[in-house]
PDB file of C-alpha atoms in Angstrom:
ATOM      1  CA  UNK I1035       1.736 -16.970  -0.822  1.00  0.00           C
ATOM      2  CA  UNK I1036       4.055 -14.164  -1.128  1.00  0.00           C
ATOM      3  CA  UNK I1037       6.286 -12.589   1.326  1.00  0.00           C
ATOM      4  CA  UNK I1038       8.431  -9.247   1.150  1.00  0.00           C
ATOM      5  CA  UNK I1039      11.355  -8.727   3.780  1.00  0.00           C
ATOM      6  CA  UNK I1040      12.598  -5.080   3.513  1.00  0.00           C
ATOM      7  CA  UNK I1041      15.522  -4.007   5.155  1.00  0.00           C
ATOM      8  CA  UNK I1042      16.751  -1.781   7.132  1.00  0.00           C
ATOM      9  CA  UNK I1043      13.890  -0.912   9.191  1.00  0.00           C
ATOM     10  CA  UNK I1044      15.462   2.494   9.795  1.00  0.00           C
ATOM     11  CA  UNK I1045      17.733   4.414   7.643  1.00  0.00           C
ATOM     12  CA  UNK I1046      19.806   7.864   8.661  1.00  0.00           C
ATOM     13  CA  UNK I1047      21.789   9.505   6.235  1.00  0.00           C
ATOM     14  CA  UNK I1048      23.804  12.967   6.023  1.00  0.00           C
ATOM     15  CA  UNK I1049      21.802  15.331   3.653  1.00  0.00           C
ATOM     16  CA  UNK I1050      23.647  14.770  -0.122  1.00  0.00           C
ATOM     17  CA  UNK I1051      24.662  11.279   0.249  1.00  0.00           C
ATOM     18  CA  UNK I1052      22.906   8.118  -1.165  1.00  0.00           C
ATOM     19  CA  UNK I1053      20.174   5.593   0.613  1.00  0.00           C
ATOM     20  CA  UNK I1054      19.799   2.162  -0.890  1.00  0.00           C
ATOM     21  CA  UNK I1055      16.563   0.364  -0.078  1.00  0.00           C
ATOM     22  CA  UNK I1056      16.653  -3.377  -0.079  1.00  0.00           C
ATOM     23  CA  UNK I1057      13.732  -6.228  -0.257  1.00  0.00           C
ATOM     24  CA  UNK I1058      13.475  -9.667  -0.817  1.00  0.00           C
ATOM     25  CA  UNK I1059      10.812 -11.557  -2.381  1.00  0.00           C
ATOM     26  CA  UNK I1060       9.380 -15.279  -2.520  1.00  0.00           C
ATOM     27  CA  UNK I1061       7.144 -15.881  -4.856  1.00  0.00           C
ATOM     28  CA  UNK I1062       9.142 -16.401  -8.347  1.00  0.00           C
ATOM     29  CA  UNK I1063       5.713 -15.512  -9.939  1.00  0.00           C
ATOM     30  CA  UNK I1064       6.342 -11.921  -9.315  1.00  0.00           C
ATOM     31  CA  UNK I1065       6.710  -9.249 -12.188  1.00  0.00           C
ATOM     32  CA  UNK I1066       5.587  -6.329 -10.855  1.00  0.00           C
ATOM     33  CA  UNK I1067       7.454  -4.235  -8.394  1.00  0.00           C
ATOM     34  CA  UNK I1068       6.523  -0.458  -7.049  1.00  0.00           C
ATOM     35  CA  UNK I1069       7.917   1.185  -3.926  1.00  0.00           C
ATOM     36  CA  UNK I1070       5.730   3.774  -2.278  1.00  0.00           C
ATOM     37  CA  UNK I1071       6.478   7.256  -0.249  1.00  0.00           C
ATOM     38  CA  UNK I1072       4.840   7.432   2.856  1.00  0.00           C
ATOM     39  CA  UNK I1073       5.522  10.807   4.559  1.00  0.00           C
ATOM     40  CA  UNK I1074       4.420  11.095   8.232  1.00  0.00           C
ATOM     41  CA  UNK I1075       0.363  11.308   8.576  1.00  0.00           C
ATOM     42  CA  UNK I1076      -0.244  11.304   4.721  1.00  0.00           C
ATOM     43  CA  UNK I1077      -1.596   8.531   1.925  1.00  0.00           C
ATOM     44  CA  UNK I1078       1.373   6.457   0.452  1.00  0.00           C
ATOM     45  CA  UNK I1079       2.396   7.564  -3.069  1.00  0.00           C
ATOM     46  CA  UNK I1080       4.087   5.748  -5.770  1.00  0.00           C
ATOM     47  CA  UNK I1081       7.385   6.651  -6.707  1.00  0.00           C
ATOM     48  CA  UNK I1082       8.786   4.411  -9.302  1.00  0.00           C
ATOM     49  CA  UNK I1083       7.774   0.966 -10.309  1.00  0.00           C
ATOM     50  CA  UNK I1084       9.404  -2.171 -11.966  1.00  0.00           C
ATOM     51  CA  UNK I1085       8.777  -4.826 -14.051  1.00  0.00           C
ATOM     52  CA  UNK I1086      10.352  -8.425 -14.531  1.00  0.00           C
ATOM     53  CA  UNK I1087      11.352  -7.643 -18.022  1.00  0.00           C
ATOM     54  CA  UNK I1088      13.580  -4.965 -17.063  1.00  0.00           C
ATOM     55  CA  UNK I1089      16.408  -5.149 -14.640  1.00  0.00           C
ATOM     56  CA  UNK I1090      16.622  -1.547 -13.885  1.00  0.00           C
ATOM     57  CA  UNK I1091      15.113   1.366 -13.936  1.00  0.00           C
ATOM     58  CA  UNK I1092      15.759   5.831 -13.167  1.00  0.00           C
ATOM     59  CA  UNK I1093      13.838   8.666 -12.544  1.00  0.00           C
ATOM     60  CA  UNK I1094      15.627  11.452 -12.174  1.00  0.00           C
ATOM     61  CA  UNK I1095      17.479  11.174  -8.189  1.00  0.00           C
ATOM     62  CA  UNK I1096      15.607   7.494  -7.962  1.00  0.00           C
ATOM     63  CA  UNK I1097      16.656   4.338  -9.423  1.00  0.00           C
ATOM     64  CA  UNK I1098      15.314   0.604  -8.936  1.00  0.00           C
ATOM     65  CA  UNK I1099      17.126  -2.506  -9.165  1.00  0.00           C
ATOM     66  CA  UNK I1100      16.102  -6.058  -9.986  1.00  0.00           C
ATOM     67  CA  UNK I1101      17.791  -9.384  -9.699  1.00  0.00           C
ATOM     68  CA  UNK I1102      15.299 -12.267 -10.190  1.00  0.00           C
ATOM     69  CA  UNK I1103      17.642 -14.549  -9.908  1.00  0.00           C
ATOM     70  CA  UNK I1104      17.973 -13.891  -6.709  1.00  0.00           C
ATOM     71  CA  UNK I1105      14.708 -12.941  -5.848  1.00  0.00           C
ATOM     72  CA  UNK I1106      15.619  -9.237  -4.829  1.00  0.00           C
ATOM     73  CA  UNK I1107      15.097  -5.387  -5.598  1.00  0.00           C
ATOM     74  CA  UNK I1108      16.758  -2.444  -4.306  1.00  0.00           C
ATOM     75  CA  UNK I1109      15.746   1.569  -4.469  1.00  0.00           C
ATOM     76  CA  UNK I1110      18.321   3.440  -4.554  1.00  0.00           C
ATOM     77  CA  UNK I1111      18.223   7.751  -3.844  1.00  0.00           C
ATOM     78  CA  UNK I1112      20.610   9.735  -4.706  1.00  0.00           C
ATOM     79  CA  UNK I1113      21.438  13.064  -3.495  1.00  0.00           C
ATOM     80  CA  UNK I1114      19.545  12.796  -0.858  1.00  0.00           C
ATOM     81  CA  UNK I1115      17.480  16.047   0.708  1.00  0.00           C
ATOM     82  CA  UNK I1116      15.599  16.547   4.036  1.00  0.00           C
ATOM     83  CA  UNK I1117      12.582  16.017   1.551  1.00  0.00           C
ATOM     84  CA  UNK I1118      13.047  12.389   1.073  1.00  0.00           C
ATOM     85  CA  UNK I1119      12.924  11.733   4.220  1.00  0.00           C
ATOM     86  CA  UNK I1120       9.697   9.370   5.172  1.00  0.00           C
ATOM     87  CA  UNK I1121       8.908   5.848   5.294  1.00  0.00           C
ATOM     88  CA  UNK I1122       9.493   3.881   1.774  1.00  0.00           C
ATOM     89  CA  UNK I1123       7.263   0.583   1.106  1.00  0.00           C
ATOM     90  CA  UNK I1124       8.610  -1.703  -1.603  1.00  0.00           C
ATOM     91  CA  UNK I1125       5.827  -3.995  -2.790  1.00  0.00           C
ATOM     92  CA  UNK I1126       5.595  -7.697  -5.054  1.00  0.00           C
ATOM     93  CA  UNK I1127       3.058  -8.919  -7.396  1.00  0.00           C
ATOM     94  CA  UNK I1128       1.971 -10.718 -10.451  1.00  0.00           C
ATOM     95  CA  UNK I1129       1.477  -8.441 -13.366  1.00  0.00           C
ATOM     96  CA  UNK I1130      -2.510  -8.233 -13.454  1.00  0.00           C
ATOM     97  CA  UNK I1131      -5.316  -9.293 -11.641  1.00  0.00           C
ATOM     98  CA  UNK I1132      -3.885 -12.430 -10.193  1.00  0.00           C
ATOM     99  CA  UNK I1133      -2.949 -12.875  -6.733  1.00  0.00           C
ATOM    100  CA  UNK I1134      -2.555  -9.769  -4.582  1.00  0.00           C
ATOM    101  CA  UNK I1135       0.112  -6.377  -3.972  1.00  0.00           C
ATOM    102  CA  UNK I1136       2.305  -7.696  -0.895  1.00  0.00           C
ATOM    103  CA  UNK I1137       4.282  -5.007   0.720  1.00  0.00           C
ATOM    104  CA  UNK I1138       7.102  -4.652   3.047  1.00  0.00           C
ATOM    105  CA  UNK I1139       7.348  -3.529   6.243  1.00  0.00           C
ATOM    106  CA  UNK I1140       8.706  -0.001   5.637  1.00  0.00           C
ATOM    107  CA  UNK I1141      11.937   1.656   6.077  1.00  0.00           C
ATOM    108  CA  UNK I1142      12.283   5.468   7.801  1.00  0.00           C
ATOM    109  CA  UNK I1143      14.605   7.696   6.019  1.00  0.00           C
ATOM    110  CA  UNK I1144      15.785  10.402   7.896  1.00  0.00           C
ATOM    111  CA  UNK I1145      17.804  12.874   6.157  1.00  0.00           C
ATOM    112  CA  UNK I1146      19.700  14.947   7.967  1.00  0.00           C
ATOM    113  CA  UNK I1147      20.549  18.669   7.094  1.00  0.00           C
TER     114      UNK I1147
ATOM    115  CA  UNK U 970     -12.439  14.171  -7.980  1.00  0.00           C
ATOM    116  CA  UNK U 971      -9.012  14.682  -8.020  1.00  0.00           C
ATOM    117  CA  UNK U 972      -8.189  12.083  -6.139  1.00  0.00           C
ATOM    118  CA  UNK U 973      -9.211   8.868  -3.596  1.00  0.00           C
ATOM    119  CA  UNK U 974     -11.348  10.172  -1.126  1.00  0.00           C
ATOM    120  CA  UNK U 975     -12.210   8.555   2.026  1.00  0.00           C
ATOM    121  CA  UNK U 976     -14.515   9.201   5.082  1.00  0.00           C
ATOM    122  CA  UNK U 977     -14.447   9.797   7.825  1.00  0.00           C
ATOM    123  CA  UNK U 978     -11.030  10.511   8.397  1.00  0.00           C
ATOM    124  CA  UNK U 979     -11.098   9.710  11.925  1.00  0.00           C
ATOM    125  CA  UNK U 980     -13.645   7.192  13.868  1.00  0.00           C
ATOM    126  CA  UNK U 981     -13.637   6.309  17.810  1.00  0.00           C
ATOM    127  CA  UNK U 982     -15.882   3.091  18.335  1.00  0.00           C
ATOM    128  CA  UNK U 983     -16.805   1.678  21.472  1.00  0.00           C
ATOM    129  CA  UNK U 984     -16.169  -2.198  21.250  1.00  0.00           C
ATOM    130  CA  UNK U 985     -19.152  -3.918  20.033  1.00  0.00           C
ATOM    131  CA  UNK U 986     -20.396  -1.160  17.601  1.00  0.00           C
ATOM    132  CA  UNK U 987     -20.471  -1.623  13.933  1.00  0.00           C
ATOM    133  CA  UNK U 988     -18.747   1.150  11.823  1.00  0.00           C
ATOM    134  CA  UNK U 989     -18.867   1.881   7.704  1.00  0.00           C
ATOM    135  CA  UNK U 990     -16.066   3.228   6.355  1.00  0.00           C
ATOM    136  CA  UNK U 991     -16.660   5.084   3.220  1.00  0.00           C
ATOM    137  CA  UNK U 992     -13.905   5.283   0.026  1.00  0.00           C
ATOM    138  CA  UNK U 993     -14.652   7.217  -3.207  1.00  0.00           C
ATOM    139  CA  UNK U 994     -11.964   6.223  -5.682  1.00  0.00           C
ATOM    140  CA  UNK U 995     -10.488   8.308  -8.828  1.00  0.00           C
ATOM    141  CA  UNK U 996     -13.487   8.626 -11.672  1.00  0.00           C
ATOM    142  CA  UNK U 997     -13.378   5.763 -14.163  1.00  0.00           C
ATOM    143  CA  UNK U 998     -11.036   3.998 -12.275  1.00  0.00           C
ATOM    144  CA  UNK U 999     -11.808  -0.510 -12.797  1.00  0.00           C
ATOM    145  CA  UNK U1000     -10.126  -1.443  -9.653  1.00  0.00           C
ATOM    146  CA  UNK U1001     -10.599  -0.588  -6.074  1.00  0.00           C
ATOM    147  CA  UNK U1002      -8.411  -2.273  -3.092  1.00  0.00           C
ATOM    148  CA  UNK U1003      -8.929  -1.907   0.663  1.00  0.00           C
ATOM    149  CA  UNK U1004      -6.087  -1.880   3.127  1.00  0.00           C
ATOM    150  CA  UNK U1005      -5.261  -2.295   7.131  1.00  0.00           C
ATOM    151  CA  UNK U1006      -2.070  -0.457   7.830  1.00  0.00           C
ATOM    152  CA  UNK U1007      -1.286  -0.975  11.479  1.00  0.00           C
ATOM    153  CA  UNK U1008       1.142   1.581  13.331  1.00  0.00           C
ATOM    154  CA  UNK U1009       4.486   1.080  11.751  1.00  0.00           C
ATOM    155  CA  UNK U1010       3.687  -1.638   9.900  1.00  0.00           C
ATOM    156  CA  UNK U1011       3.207  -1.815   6.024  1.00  0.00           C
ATOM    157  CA  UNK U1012      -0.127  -1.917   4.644  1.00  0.00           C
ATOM    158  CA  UNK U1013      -2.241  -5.206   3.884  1.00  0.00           C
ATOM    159  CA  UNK U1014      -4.099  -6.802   1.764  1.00  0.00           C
ATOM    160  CA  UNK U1015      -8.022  -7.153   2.694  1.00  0.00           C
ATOM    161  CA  UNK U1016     -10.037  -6.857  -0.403  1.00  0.00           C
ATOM    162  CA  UNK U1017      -9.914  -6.589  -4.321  1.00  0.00           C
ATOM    163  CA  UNK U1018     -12.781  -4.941  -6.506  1.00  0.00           C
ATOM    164  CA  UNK U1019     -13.219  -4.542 -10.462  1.00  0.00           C
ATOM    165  CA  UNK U1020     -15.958  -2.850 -10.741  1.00  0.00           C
ATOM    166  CA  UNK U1021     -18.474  -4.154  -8.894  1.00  0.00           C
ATOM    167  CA  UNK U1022     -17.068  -7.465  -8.544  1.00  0.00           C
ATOM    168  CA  UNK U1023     -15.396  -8.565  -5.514  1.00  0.00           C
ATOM    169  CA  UNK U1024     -13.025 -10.593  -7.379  1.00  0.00           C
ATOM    170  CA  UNK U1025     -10.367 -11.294  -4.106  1.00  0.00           C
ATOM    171  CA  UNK U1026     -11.662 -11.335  -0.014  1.00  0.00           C
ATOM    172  CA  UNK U1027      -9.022 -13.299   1.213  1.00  0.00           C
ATOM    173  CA  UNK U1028      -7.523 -10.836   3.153  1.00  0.00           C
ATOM    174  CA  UNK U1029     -10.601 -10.077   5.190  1.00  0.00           C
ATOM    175  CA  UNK U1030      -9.795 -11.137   8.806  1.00  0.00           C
ATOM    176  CA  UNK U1031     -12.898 -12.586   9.991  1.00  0.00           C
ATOM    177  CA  UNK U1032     -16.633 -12.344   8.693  1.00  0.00           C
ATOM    178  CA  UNK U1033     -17.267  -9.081  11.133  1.00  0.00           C
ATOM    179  CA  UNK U1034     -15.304  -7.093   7.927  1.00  0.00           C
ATOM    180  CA  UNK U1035     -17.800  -6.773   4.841  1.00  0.00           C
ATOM    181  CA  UNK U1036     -16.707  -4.479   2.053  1.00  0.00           C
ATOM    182  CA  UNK U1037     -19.026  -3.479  -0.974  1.00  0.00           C
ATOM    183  CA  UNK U1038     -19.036  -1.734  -4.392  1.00  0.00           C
ATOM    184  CA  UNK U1039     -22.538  -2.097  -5.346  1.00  0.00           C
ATOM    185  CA  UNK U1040     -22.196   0.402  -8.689  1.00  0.00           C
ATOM    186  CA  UNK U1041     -18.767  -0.174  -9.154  1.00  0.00           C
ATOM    187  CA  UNK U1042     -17.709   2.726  -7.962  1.00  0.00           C
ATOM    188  CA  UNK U1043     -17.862   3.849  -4.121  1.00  0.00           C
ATOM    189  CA  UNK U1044     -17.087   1.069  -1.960  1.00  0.00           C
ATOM    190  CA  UNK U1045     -18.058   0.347   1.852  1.00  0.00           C
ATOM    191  CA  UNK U1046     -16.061  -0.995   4.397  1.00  0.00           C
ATOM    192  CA  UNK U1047     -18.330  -2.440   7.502  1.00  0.00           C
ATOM    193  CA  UNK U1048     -16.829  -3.665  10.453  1.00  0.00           C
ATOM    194  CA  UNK U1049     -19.408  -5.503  12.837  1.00  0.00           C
ATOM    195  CA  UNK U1050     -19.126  -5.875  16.211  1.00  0.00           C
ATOM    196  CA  UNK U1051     -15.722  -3.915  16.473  1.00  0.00           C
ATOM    197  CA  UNK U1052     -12.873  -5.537  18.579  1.00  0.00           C
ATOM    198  CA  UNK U1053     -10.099  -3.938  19.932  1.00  0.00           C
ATOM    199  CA  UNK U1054      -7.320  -5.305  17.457  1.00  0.00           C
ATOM    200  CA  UNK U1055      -9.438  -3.464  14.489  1.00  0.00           C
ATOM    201  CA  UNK U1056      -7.654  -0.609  15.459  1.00  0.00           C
ATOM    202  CA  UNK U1057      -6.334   0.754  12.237  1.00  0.00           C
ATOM    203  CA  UNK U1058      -5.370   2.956   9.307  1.00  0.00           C
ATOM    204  CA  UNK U1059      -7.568   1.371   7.203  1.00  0.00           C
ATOM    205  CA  UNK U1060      -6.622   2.246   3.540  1.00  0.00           C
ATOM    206  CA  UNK U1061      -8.605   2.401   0.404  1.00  0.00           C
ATOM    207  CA  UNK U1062      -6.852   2.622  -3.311  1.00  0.00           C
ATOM    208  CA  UNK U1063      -7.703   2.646  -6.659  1.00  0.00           C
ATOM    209  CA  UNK U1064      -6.033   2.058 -10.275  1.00  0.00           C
ATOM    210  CA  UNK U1065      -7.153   2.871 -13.850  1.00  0.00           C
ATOM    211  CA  UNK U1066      -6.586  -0.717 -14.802  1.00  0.00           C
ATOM    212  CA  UNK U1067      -7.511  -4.515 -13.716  1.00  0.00           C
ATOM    213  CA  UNK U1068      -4.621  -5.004 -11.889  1.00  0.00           C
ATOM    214  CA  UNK U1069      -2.159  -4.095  -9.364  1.00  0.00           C
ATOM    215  CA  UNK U1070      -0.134  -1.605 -11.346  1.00  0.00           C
ATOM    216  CA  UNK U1071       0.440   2.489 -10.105  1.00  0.00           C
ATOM    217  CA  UNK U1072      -2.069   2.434  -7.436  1.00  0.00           C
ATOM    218  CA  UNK U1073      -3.742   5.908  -5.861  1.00  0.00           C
ATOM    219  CA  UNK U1074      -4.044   5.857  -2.285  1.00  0.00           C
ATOM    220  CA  UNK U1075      -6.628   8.107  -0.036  1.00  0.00           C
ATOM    221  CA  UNK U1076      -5.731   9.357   3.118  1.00  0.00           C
ATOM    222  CA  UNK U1077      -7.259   6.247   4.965  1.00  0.00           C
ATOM    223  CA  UNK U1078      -9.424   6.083   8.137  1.00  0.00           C
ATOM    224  CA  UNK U1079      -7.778   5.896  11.658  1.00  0.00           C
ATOM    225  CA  UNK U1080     -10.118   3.967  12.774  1.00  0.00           C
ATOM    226  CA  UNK U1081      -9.573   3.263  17.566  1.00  0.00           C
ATOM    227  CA  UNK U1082     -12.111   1.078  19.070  1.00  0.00           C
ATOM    228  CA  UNK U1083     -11.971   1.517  22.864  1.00  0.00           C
TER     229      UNK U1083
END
C-alpha cells in the first residue's frame, strides 16, 4: 500500500521568510495530492491540492510542487506570518474512489514574530 | 449545516464499555470517511462510505470498531468493548464527490478510555 514520509517534523521560521514542506510518496499510482492546515485543537482544513497532470501549482502566499519522477511533493509558504503557524499534513492518493487518502505525519510551523 | 458536525466532542469510557460516535456530514455530500488521529500523529484511514455503501473497511483495527451510514447520510462509529489504545481523535470527513478529492473535516471526537 501507500506510504507518505513528510519531513521535517518541526519547522521554525522568522516571521516574513519562506517554509518549504517536503513528502515522499510510494505508490506510483498516486495522482492526487492535498496538504491540510491543522491549527492547534481545531478540524484539519485543506489548503491547496495537486494533481499528477500538473507539476505545480499557487494560491496566492502557497505554492505546491510535484516531481513524479521522483516520487515527491513539496509546499512551499511564502511570506510567512504568525498565522501560518500550525501543523501541515500532506496527503497521497489515486484520483477517485480507489484505494484510500494516506497522510503524513505532520510538520509544526512556528512562525515567529 | 454549514459544515461536518460531530458528537460528542469529548467522551471518557471506562475500559470495557461500548461507545457511538456520531458524524453528520455536509448536506448532499456522496462520500463520508472516518479517521483515528492519535496525539501528534497524522490522521488514518479507518473507513470509506458512498452513500450508504461501505465501499472500503480496511482500516478498521479489529472487529470491536463498526461504523454505519444506514440512509446515506449520518454515519455511526461504535467501538465495543473499548481498550485503552482506542484512545483517540477520532475524525469524521466528507466530500461532494466519490472520491478522495477536497475533503471537509469536523472537529472529531477525543475520545480517553481509562
Amino acid at each position: 500500500g501507500e506510504n507518505v514520509e513528510q519531513h521535517p517534523s518541526t519547522l521554525s521560521v522568522q516571521e516574513g521568510d519562506s517554509a518549504v514542506i517536503k513528502c515522499t510518496y510510494s505508490d506510483s499510482a498516486s495522482n492526487y495530492f492535498p496538504w491540510y492546515k491543522q491549527e492547534l485543537g481545531k478540524r484539519p482544513q485543506l489548503i491547496i491540492d495537486i494533481r499528477s497532470n500538473v507539476g505545480e501549482k499557487k494560491d496566492q502566499r502557497i505554492a505546491v510542487t510535484l516531481n513524479k519522477t521522483a516520487k515527491h511533493f513539496s509546499l512551499h509558504i511564502t511570506e510567512t506570518q504568525p498565522e501560518d503557524s500550525a501543523v501541515y499534513f500532506c496527503a497521497a492518493s489515486v484520483w477517485g474512489s480507489q484505494g484510500n487518502l494516506i497522510f503524513g505525519k505532520g510538520t509544526k510551523l512556528s512562525v515567529k514574530p | 449545516g454549514a459544515g461536518v458536525s460531530q458528537s460528542p466532542r469529548y467522551k471518557v469510557a471506562k475500559r470495557g464499555q461500548d461507545v457511538a460516535l456520531r458524524c453528520d456530514p455536509i448536506s448532499g455530500h456522496v462520500s463520508l470517511f472516518w479517521y483515528q488521529q492519535a496525539l501528534g500523529q497524522g490522521p488514518e484511514f479507518l473507513t470509506y462510505f458512498q452513500n450508504e455503501a461501505q465501499l472500503d473497511k480496511s482500516g478498521l483495527p479489529s472487529d470491536r470498531f463498526f461504523a454505519e451510514r444506514p440512509e446515506g447520510s449520518v454515519s455511526t462509529l461504535k467501538i465495543q468493548r473499548t481498550q485503552q489504545e482506542d484512545s483517540a481523535v477520532y475524525l469524521c470527513a466528507s466530500s461532494l464527490g466519490t472520491g478522495w478529492e477536497k475533503l471537509f473535516f469536523g472537529s472529531g471526537t477525543q475520545l480517553s478510555v481509562l
